[in-house]
Coordinates of C-alpha atoms in Angstrom, one line a residue:
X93 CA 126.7 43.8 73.3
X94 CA 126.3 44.7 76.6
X95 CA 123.9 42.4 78.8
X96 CA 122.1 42.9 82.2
X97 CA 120.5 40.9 84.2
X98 CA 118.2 42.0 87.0
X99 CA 119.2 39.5 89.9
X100 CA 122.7 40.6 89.8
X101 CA 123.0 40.8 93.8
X102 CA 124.7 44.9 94.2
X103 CA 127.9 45.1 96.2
X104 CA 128.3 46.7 99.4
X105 CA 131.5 47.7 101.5
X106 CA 130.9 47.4 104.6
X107 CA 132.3 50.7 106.6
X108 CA 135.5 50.8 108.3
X109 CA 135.4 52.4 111.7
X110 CA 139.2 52.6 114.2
X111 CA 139.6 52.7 118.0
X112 CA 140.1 56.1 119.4
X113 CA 143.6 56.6 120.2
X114 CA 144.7 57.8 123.5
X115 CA 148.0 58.9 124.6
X116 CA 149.6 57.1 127.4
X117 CA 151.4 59.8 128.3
X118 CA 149.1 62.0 128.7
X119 CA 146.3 61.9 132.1
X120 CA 142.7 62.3 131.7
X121 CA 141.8 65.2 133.4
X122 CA 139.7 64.9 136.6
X123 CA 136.1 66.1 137.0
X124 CA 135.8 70.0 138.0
X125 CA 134.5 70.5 141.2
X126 CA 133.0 73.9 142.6
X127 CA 132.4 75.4 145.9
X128 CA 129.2 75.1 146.2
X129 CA 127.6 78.6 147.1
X130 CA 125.5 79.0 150.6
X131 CA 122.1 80.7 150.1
X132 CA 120.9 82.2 153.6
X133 CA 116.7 81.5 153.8
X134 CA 114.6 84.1 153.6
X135 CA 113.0 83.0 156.8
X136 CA 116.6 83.4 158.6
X137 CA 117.3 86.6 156.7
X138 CA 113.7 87.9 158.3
X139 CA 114.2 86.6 161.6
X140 CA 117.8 88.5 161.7
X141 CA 116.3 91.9 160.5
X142 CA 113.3 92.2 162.1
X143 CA 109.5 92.7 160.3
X144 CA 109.5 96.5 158.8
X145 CA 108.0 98.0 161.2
X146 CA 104.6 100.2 160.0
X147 CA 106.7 103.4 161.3
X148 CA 109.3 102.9 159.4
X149 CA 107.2 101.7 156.1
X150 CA 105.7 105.4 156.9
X151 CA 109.6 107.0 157.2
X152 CA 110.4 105.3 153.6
X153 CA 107.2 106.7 151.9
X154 CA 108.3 109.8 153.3
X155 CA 111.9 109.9 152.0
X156 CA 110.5 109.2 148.9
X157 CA 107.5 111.8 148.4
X158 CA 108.3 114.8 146.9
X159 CA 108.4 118.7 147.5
X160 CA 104.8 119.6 147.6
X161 CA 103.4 121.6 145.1
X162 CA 103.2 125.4 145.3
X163 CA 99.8 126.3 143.7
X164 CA 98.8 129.8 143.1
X165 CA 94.7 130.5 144.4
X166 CA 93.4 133.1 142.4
X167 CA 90.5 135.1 143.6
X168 CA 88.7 136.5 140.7
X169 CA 86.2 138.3 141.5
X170 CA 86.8 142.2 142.7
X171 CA 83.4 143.5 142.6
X172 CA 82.1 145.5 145.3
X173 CA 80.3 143.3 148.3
X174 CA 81.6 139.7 146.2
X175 CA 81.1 136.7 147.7
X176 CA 84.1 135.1 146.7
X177 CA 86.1 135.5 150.1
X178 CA 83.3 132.8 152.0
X179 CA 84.0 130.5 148.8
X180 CA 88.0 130.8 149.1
X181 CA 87.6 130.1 152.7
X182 CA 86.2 126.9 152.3
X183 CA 88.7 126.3 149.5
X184 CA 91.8 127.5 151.1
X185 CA 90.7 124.9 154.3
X186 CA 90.9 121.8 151.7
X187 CA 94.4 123.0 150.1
X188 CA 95.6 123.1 153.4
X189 CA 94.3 119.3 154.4
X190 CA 95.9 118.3 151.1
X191 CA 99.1 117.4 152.2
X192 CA 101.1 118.1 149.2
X193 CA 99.6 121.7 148.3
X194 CA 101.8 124.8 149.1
X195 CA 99.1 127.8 148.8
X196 CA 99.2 131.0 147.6
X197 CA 96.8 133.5 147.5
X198 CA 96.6 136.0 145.1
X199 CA 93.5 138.4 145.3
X200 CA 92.2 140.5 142.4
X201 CA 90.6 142.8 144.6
X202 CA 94.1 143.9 146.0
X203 CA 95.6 144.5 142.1
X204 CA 94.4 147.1 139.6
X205 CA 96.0 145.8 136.7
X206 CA 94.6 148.0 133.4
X207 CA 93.2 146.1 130.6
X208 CA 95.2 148.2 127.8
X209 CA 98.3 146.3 127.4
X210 CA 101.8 147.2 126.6
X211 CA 105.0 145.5 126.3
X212 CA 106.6 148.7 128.8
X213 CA 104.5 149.3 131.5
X214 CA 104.4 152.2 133.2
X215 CA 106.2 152.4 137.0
X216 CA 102.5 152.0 138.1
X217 CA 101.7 149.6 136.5
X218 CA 104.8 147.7 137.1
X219 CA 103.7 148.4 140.7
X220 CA 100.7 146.5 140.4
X221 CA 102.5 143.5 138.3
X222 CA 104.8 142.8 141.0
X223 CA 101.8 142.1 143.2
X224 CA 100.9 139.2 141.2
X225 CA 103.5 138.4 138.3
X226 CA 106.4 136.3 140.8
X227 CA 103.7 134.3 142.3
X228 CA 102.4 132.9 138.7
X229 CA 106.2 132.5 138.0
X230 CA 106.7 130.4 140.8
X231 CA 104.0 128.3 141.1
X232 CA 103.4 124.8 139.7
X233 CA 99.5 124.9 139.5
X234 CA 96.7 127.2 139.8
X235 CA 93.2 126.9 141.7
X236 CA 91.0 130.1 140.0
X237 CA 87.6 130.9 141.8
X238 CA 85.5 132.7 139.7
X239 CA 82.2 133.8 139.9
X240 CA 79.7 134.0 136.6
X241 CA 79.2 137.7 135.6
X242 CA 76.5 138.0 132.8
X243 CA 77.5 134.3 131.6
X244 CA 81.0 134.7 131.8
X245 CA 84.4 135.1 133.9
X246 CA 85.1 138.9 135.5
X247 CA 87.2 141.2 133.2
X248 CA 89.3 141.3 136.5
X249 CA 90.5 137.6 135.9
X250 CA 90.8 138.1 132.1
X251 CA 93.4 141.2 132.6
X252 CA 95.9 139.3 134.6
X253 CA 95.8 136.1 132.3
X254 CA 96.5 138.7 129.6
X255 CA 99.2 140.4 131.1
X256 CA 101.3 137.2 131.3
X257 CA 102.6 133.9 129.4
X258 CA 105.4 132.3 129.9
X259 CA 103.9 132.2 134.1
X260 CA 101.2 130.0 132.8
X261 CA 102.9 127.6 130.3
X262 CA 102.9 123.9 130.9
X263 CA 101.4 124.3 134.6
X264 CA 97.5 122.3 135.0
X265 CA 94.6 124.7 136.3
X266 CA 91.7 123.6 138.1
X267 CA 88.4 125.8 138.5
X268 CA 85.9 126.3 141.5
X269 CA 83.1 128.3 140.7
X270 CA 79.9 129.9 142.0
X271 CA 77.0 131.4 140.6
X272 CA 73.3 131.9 140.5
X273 CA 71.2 128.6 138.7
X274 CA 73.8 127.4 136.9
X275 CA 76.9 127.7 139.5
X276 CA 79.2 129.4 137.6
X277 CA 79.8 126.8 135.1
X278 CA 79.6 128.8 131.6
X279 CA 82.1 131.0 133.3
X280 CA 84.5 128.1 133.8
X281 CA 83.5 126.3 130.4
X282 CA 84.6 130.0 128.5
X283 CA 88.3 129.6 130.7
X284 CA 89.6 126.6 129.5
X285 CA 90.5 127.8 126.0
X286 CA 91.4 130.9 127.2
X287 CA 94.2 128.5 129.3
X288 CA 94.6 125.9 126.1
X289 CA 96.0 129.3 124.2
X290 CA 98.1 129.8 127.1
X291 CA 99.8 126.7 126.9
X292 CA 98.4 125.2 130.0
X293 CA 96.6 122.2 131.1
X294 CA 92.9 122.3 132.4
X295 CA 91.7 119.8 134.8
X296 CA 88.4 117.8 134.0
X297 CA 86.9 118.0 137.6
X298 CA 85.5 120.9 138.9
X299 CA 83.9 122.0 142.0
X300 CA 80.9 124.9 141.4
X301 CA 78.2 126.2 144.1
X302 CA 74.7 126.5 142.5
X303 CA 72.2 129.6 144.7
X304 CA 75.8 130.0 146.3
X305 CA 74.8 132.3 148.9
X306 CA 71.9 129.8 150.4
X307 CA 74.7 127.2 150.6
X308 CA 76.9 128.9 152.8
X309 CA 76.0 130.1 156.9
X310 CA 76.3 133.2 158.5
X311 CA 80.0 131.8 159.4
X312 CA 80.9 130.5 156.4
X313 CA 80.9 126.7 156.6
X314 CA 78.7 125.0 154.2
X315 CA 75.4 123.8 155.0
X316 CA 75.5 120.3 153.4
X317 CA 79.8 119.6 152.8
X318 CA 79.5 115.9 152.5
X319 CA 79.4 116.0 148.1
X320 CA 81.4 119.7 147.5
X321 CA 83.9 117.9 149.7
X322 CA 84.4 114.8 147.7
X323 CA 84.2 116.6 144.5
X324 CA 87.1 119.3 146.2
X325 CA 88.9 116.1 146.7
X326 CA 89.0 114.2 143.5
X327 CA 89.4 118.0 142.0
X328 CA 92.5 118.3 143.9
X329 CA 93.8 114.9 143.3
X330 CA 93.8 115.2 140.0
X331 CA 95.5 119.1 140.3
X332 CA 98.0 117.2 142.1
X333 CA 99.0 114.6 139.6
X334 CA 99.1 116.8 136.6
X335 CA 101.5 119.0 138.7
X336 CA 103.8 116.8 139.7
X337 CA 103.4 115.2 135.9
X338 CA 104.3 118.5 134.8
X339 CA 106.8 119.2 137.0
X340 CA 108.8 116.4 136.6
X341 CA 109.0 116.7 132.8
X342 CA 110.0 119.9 133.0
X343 CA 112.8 118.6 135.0
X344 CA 114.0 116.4 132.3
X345 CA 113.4 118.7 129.2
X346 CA 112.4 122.1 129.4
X347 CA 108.9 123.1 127.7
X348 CA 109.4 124.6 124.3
X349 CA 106.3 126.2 123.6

């Protein structure tokens, strides 16, 4: 019979532990040293080169700003005695204080395109396509004055969006407009889906002339240009960014629409 008693005291072992061995034939090695690495100061590195001089700050920006844009100005009006010319005057002075607008002018009044389509013109009308049709092609934006005829765009303007596609695809359009009371605004509002159906991109800003002809002298500068020439401005700007946007992604993968 087995017994157990509950002061029995438990052994331990208490735990063995040996001296690392070393060899005595064998060195410790020594401590690795490194070279230690000289770090010229900014301050000396400033003093050496010179400040960047405001000049040269300019000549950088320069190297790095792009070809300007080529934008296409579309006159759209071609109606007998048309105000439009005083308006594209003013308009065609602003692209040109851009900076990075290249402008084209392309004037309705000087094309007769027909407005019965077909996919084999005629050597006429081929005639009058080749007034208009390698400018599109080769711009990167468009600028489209248009008056307001009966509360919409001239039939002029509407043929030669017709007659192409692939010229407007993927390219931003901006609008300046003139009119009676309301400035030529239905006109523009009617254009942008006729341009979202052509595949391009129609900028939010626009710049319209309410009562156009009181606004304008008997030489053609504007009588009050302090607001139509911020709005030109921020119209422009934003012209500007969606065609170099567009531009540049085109570049890196063509537009498959």
């Amino acid at each position: 019979m087995d017994t157990k008693t509950d002061n029995q005291a438990p052994t331990t072992s208490a735990p063995t532990t040996s001296a690392p061995t070393t060899s005595a034939s064998t060195p410790a090695p020594a401590p690795a040293t490194s070279t230690p690495t000289l770090v010229t100061p900014l301050s000396t590195l400033a003093a050496e080169s010179g400040p960047l001089t405001t000049s040269a700050a300019q000549e950088a920006r320069e190297d790095r700003r792009p070809t300007p844009l080529r934008v296409a100005v579309i006159i759209g009006s071609n109606r007998e005695g048309r105000f439009g010319p005083v308006v594209a005057e003013w308009l065609l002075a602003h692209v040109r204080d851009h900076g990075d607008l290249e402008s084209t002018v392309i004037d309705l009044a000087d094309t007769e395109l027909p407005t019965s389509l077909t996919s084999t013109p005629s050597p006429a009308v081929a005639a009058e396509l080749a007034k208009t049709s390698p400018a599109l092609a080769a711009a990167d934006a468009f600028l489209i004055l248009t008056p307001e005829y009966n509360h919409s765009f001239p039939a002029s303007l509407k043929s030669l969006i017709d007659w192409h596609f692939v010229e407007w695809q993927a390219k931003p359009v901006a609008f300046v407009s003139y009119g009676g009371i309301s400035g030529g605004l239905r006109a523009v509002e009617q254009l942008r889906p006729v341009f979202a159906e052509m595949h391009a991109v129609t900028v939010r800003d626009t710049v319209s002339f309410h009562n156009a002809h009181a606004l304008f002298d008997e030489h053609g500068r504007h009588r009050q240009p302090e607001a139509p020439d911020t709005a030109a401005e921020a119209m422009l700007d934003q012209l500007t960014w969606w065609g170099y946007a567009l531009r540049d992604a085109k570049e890196t993968r063509p537009y498959g629409g």
